[in-house]
PDB file of N, CA, C and O in Angstrom:
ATOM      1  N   UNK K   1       0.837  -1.189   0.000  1.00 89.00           N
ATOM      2  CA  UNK K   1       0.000   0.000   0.000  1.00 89.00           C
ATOM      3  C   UNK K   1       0.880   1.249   0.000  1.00 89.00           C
ATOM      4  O   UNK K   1       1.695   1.354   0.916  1.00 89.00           O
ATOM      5  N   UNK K   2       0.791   2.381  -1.093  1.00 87.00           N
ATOM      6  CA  UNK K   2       1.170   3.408  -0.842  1.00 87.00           C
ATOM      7  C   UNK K   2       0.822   3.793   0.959  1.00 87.00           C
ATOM      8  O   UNK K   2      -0.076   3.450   1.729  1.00 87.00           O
ATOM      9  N   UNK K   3       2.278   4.832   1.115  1.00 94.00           N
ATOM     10  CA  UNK K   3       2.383   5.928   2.331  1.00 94.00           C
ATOM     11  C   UNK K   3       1.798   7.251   2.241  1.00 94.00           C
ATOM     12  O   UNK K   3       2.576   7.963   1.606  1.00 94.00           O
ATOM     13  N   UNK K   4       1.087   7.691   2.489  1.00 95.00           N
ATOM     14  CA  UNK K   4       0.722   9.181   2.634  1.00 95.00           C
ATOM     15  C   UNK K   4       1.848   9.822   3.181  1.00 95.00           C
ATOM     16  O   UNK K   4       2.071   9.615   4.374  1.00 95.00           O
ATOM     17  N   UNK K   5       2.817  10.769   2.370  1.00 95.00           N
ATOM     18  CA  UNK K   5       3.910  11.749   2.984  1.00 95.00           C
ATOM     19  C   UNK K   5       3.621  12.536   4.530  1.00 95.00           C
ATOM     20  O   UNK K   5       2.445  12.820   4.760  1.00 95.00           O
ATOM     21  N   UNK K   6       4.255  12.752   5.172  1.00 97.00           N
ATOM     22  CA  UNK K   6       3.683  13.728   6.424  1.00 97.00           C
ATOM     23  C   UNK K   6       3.158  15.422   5.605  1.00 97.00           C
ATOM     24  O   UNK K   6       2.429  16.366   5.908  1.00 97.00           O
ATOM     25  N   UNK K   7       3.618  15.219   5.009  1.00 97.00           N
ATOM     26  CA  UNK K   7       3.299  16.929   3.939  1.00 97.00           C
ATOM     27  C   UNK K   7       2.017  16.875   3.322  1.00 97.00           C
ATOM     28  O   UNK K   7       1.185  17.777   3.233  1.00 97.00           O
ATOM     29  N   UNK K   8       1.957  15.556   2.855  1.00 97.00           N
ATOM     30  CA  UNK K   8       0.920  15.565   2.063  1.00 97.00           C
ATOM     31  C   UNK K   8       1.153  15.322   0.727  1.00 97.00           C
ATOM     32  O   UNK K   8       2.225  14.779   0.462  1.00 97.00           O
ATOM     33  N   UNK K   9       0.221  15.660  -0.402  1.00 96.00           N
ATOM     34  CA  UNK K   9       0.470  15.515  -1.612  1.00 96.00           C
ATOM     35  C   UNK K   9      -0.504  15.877  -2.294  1.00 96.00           C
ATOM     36  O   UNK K   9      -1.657  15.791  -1.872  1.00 96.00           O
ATOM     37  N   UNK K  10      -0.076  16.518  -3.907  1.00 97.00           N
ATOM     38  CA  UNK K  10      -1.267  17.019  -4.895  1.00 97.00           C
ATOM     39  C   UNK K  10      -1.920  15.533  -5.441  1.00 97.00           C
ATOM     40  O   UNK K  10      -1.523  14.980  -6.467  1.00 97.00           O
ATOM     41  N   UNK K  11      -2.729  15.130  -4.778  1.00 96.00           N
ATOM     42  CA  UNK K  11      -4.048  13.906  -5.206  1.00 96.00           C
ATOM     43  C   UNK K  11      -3.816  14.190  -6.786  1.00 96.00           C
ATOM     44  O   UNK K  11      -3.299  13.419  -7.594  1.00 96.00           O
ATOM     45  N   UNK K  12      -4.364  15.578  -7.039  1.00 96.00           N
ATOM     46  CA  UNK K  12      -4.971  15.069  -8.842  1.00 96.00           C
ATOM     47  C   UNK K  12      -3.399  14.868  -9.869  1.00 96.00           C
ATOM     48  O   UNK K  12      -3.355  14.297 -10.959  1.00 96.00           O
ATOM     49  N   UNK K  13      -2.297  15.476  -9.189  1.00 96.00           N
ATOM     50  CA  UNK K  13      -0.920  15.562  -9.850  1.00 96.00           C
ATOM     51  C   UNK K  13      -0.304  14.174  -9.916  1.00 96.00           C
ATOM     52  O   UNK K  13       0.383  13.829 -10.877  1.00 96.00           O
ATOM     53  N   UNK K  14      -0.595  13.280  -8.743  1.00 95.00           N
ATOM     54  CA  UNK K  14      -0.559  12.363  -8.587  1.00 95.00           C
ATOM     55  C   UNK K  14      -1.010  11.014  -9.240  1.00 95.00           C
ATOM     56  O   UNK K  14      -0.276  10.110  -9.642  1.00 95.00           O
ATOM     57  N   UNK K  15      -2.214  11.067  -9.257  1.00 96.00           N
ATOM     58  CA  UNK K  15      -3.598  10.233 -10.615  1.00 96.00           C
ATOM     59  C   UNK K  15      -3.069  11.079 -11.936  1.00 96.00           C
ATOM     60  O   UNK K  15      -3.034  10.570 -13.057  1.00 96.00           O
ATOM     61  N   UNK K  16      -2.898  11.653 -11.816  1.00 96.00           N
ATOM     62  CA  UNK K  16      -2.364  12.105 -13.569  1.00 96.00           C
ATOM     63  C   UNK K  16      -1.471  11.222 -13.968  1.00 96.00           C
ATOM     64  O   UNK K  16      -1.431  10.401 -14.885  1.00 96.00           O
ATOM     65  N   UNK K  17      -0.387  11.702 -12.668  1.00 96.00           N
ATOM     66  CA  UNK K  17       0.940  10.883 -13.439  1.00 96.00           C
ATOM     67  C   UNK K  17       0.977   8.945 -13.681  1.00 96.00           C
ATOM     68  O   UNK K  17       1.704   8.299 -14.436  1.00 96.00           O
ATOM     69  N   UNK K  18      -0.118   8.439 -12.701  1.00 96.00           N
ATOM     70  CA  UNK K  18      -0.362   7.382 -12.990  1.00 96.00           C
ATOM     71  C   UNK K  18      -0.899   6.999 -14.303  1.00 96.00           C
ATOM     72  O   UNK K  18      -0.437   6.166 -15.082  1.00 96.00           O
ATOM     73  N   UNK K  19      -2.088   7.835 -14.446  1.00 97.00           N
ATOM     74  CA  UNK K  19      -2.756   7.553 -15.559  1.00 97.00           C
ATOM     75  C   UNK K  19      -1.940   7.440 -16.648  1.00 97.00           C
ATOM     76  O   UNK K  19      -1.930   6.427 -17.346  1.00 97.00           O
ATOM     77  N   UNK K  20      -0.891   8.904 -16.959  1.00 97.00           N
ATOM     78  CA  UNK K  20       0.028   8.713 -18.186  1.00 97.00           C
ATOM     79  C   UNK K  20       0.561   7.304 -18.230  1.00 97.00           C
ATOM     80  O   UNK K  20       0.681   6.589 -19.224  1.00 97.00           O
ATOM     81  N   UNK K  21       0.869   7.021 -16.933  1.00 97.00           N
ATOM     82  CA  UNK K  21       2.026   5.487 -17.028  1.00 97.00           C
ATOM     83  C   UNK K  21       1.239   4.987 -17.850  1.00 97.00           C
ATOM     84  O   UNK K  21       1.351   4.817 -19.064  1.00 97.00           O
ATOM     85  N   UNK K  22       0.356   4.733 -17.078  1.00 98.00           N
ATOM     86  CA  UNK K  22      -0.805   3.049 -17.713  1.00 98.00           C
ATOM     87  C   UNK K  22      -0.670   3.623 -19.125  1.00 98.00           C
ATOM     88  O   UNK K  22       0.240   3.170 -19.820  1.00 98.00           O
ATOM     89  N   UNK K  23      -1.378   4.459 -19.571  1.00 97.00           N
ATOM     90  CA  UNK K  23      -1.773   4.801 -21.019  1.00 97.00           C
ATOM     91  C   UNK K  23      -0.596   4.654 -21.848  1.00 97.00           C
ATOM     92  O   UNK K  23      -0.691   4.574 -23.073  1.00 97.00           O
ATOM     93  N   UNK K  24       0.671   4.608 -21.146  1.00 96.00           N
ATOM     94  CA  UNK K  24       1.726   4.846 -22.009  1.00 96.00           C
ATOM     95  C   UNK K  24       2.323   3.471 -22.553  1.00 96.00           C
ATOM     96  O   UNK K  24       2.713   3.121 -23.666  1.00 96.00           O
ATOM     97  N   UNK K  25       2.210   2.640 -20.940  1.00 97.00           N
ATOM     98  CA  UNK K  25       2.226   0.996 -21.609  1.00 97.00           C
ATOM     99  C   UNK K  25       1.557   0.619 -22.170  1.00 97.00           C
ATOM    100  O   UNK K  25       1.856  -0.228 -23.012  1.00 97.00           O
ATOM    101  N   UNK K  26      -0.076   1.186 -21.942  1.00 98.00           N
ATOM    102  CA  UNK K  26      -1.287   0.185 -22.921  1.00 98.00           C
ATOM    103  C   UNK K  26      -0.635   0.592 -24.262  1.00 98.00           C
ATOM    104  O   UNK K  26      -0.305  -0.311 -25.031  1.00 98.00           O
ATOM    105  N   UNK K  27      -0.472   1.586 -24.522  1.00 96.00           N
ATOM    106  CA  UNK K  27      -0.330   2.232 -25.845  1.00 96.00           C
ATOM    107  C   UNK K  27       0.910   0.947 -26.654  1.00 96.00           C
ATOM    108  O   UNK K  27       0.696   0.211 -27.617  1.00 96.00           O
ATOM    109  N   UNK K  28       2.274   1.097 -25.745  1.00 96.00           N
ATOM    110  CA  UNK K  28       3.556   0.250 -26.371  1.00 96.00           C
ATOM    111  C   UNK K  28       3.112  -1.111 -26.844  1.00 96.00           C
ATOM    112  O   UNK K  28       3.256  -1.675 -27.928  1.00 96.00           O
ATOM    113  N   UNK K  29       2.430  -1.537 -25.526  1.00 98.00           N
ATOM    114  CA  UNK K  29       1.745  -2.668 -25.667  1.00 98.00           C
ATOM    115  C   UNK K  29       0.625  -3.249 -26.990  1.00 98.00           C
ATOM    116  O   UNK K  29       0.452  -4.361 -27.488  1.00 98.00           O
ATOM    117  N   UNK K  30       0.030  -1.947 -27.229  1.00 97.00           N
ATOM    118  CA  UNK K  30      -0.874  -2.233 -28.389  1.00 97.00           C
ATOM    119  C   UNK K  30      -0.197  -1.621 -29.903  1.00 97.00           C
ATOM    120  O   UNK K  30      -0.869  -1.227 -30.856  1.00 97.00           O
ATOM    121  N   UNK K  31       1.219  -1.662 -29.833  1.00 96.00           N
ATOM    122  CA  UNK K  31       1.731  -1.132 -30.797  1.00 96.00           C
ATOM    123  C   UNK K  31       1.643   0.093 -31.579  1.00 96.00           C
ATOM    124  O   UNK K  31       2.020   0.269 -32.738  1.00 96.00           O
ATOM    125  N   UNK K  32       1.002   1.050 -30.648  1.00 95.00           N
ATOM    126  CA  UNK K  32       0.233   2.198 -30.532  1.00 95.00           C
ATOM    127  C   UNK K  32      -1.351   2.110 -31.390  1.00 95.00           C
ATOM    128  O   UNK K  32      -1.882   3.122 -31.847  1.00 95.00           O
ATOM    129  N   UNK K  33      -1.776   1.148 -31.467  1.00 96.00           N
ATOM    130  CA  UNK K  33      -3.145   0.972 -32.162  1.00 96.00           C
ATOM    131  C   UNK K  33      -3.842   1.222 -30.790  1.00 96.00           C
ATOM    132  O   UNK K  33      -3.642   0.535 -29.788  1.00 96.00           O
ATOM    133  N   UNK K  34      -4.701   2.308 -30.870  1.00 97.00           N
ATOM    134  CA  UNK K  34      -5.708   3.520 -30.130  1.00 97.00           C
ATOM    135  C   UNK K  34      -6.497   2.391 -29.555  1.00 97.00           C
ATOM    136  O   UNK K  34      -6.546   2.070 -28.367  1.00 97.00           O
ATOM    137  N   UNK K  35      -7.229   1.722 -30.767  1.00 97.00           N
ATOM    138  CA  UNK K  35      -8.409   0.931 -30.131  1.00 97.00           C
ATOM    139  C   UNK K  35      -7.896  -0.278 -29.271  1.00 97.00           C
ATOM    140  O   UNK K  35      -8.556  -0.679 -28.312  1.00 97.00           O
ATOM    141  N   UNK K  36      -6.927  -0.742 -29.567  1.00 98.00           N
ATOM    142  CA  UNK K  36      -6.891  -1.692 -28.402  1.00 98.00           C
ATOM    143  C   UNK K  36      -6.277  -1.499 -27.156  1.00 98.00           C
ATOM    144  O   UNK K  36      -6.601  -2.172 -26.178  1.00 98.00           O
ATOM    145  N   UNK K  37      -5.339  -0.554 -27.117  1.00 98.00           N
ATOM    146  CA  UNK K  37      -4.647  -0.159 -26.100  1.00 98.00           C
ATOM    147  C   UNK K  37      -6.049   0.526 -24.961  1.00 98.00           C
ATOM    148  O   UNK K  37      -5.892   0.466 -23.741  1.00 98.00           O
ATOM    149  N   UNK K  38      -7.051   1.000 -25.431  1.00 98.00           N
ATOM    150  CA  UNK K  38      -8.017   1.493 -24.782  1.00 98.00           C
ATOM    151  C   UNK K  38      -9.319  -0.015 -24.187  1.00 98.00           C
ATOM    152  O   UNK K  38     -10.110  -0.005 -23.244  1.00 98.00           O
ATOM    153  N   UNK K  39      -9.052  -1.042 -25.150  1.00 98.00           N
ATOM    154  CA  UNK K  39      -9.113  -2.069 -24.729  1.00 98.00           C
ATOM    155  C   UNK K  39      -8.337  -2.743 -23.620  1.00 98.00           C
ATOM    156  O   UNK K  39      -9.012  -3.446 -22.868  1.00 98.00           O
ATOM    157  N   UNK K  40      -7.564  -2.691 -23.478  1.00 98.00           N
ATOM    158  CA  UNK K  40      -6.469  -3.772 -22.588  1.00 98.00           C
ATOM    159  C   UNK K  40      -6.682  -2.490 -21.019  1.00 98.00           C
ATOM    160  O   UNK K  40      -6.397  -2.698 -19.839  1.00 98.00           O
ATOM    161  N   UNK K  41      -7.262  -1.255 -21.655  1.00 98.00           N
ATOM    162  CA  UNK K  41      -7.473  -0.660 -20.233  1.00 98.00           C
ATOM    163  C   UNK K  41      -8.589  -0.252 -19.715  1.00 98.00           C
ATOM    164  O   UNK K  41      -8.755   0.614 -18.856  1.00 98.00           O
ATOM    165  N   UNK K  42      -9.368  -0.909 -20.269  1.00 98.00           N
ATOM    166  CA  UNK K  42     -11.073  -1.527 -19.796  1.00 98.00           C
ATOM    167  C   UNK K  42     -11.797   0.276 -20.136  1.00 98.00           C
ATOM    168  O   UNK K  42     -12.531   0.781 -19.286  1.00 98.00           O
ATOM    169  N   UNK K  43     -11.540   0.841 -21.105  1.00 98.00           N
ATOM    170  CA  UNK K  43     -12.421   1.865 -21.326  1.00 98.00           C
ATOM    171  C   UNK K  43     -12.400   1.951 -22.547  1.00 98.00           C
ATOM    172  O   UNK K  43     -11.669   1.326 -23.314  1.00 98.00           O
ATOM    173  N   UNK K  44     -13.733   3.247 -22.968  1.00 98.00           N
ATOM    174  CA  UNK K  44     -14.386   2.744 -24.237  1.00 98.00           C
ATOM    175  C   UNK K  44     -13.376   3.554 -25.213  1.00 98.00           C
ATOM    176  O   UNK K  44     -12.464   4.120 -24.609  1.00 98.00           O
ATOM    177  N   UNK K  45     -13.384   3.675 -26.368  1.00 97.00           N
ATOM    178  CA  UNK K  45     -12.284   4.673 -27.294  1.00 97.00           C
ATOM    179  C   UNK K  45     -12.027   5.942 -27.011  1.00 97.00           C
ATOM    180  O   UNK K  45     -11.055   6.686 -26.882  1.00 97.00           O
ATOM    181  N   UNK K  46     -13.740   5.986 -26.925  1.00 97.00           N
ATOM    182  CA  UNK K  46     -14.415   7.504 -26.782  1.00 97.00           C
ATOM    183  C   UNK K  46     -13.951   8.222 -25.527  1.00 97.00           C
ATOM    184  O   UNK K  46     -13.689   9.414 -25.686  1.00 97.00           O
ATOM    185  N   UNK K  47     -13.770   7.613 -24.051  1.00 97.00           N
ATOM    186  CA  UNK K  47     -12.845   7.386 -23.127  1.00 97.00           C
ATOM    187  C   UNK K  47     -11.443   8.221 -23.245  1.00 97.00           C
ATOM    188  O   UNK K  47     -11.001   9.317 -22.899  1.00 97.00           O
ATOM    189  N   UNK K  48     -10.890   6.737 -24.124  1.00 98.00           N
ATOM    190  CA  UNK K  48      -9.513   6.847 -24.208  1.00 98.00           C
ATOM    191  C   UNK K  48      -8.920   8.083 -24.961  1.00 98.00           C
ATOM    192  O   UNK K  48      -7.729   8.320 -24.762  1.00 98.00           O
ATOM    193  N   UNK K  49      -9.666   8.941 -25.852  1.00 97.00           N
ATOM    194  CA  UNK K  49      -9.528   9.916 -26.656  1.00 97.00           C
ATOM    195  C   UNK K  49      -9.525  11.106 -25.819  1.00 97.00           C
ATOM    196  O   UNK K  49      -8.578  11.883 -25.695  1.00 97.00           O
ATOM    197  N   UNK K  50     -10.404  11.168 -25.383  1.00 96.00           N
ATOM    198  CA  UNK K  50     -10.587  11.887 -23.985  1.00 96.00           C
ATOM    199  C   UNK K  50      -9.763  12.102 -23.377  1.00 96.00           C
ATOM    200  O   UNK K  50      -9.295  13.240 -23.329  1.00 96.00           O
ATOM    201  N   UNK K  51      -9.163  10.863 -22.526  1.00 97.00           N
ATOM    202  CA  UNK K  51      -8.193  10.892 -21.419  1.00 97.00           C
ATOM    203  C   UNK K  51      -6.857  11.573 -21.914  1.00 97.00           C
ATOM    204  O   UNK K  51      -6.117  12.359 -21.322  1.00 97.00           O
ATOM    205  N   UNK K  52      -6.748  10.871 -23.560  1.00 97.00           N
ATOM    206  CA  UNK K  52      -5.057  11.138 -24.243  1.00 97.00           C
ATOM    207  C   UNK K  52      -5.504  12.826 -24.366  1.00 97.00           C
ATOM    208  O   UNK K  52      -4.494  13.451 -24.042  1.00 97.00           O
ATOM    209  N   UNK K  53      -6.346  13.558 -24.623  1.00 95.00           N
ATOM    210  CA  UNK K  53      -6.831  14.789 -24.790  1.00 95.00           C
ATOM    211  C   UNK K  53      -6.277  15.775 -23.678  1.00 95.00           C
ATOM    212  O   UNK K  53      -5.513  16.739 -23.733  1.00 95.00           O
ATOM    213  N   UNK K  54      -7.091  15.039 -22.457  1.00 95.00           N
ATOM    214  CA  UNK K  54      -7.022  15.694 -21.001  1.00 95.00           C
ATOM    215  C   UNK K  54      -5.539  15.582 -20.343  1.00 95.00           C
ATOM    216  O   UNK K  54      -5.079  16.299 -19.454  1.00 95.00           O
ATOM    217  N   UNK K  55      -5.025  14.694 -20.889  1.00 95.00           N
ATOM    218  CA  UNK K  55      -3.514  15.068 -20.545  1.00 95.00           C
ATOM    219  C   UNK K  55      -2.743  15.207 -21.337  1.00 95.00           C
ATOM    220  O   UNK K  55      -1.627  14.845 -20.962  1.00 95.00           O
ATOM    221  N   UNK K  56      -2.788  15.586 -22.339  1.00 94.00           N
ATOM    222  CA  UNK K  56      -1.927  16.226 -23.186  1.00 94.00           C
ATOM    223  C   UNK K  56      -0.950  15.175 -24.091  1.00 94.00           C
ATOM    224  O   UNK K  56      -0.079  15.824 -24.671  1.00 94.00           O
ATOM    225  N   UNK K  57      -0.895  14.171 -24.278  1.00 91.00           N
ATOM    226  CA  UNK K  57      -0.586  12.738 -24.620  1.00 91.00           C
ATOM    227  C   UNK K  57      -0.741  12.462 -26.430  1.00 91.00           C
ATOM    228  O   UNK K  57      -1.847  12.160 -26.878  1.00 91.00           O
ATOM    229  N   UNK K  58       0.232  12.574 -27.180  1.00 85.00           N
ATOM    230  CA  UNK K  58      -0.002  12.654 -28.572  1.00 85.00           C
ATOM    231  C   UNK K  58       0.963  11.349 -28.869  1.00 85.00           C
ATOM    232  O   UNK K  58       2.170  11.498 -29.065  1.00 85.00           O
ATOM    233  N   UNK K  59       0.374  10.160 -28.883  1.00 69.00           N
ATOM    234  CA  UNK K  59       1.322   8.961 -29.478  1.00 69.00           C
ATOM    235  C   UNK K  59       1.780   8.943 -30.775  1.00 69.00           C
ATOM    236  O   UNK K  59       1.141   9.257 -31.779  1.00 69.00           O
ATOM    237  N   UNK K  60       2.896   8.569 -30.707  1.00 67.00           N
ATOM    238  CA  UNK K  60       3.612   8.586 -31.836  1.00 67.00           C
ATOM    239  C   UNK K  60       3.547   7.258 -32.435  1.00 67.00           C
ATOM    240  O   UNK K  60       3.741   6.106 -32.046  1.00 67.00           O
ATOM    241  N   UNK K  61       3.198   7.843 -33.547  1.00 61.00           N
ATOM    242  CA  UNK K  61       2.868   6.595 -34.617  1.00 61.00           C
ATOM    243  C   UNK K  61       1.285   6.067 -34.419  1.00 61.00           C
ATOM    244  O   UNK K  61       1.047   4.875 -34.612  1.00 61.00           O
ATOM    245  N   UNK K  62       0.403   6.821 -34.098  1.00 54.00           N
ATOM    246  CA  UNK K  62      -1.089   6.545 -33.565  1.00 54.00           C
ATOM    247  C   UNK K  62      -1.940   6.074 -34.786  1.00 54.00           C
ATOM    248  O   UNK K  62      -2.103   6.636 -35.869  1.00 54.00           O
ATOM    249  N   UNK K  63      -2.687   4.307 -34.094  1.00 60.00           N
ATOM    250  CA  UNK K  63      -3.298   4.379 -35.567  1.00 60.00           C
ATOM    251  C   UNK K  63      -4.387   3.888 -34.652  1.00 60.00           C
ATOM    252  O   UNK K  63      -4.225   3.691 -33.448  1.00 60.00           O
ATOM    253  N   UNK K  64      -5.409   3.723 -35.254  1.00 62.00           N
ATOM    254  CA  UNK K  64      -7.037   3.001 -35.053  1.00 62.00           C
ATOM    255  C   UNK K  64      -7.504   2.355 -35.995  1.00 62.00           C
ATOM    256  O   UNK K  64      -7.466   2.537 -37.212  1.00 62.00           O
ATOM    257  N   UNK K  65      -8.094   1.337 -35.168  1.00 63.00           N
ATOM    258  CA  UNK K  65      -8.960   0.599 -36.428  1.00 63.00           C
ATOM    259  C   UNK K  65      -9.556   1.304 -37.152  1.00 63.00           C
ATOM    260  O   UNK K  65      -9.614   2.512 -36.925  1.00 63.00           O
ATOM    261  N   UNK K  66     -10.217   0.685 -38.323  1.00 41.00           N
ATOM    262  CA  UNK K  66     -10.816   1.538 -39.271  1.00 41.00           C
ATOM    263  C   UNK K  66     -12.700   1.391 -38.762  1.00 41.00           C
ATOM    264  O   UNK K  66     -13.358   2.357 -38.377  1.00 41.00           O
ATOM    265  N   UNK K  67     -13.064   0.432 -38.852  1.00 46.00           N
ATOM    266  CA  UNK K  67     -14.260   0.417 -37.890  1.00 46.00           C
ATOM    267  C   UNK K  67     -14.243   1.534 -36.648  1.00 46.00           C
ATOM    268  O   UNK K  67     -14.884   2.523 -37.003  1.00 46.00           O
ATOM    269  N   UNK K  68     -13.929   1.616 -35.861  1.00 45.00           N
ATOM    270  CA  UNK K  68     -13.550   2.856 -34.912  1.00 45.00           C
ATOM    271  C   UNK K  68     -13.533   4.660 -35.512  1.00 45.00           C
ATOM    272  O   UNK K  68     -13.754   5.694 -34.881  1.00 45.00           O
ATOM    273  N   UNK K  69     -13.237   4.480 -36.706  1.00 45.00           N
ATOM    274  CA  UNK K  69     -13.523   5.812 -37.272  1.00 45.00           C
ATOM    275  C   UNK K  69     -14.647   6.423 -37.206  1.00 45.00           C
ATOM    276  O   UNK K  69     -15.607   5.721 -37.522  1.00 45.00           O
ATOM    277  N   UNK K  70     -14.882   7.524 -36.897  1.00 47.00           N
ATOM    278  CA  UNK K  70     -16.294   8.267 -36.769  1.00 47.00           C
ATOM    279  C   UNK K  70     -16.760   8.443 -37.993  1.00 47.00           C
ATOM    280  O   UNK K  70     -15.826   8.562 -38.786  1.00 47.00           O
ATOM    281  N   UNK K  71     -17.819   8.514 -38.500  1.00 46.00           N
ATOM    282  CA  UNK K  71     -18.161   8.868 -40.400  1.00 46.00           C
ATOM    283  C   UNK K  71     -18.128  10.648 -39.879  1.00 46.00           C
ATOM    284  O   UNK K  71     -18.438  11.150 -38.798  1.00 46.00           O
ATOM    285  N   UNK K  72     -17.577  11.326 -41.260  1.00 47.00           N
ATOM    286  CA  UNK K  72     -17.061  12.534 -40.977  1.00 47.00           C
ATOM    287  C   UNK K  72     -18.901  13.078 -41.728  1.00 47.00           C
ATOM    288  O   UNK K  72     -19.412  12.206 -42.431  1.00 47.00           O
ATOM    289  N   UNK K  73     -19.582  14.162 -41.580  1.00 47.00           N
ATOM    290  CA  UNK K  73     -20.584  14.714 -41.587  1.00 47.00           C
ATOM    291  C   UNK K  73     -20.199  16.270 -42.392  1.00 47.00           C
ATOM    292  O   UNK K  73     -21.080  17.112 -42.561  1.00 47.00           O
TER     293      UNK K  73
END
């Protein structure tokens, strides 16, 4: 179990930097293919687009299935 510092700590600075981890292995892990890496981390694309959004996260070499594409309007 994590220690709580005697100081304390920034909670959301904290869950950020986790989140990047995970996202960063799902990502290696899925050979940077979007849709599955958002698979292997139990959320939906729509999610995962989001999350890579909200933290600032631009994978290199980013692809998605083609099913997964939104029809453009």
């Amino acid at each position: 179990a994590a220690v709580l510092p005697e100081r304390g700590i920034n909670l959301d600075h904290v869950l950020a930097d986790f989140e990047i981890s995970l996202i960063e292995q799902a990502l290696k892990r899925a050979n940077g293919v979007r849709t599955k890496a958002a698979e292997i981390l139990g959320v939906s694309f729509r999610s995962f687009r989001y999350r890579l959004s909200k933290l600032g996260i631009e994978p290199e070499g980013e692809t998605e299935n083609e099913e997964d594409d939104e029809p453009s309007n």
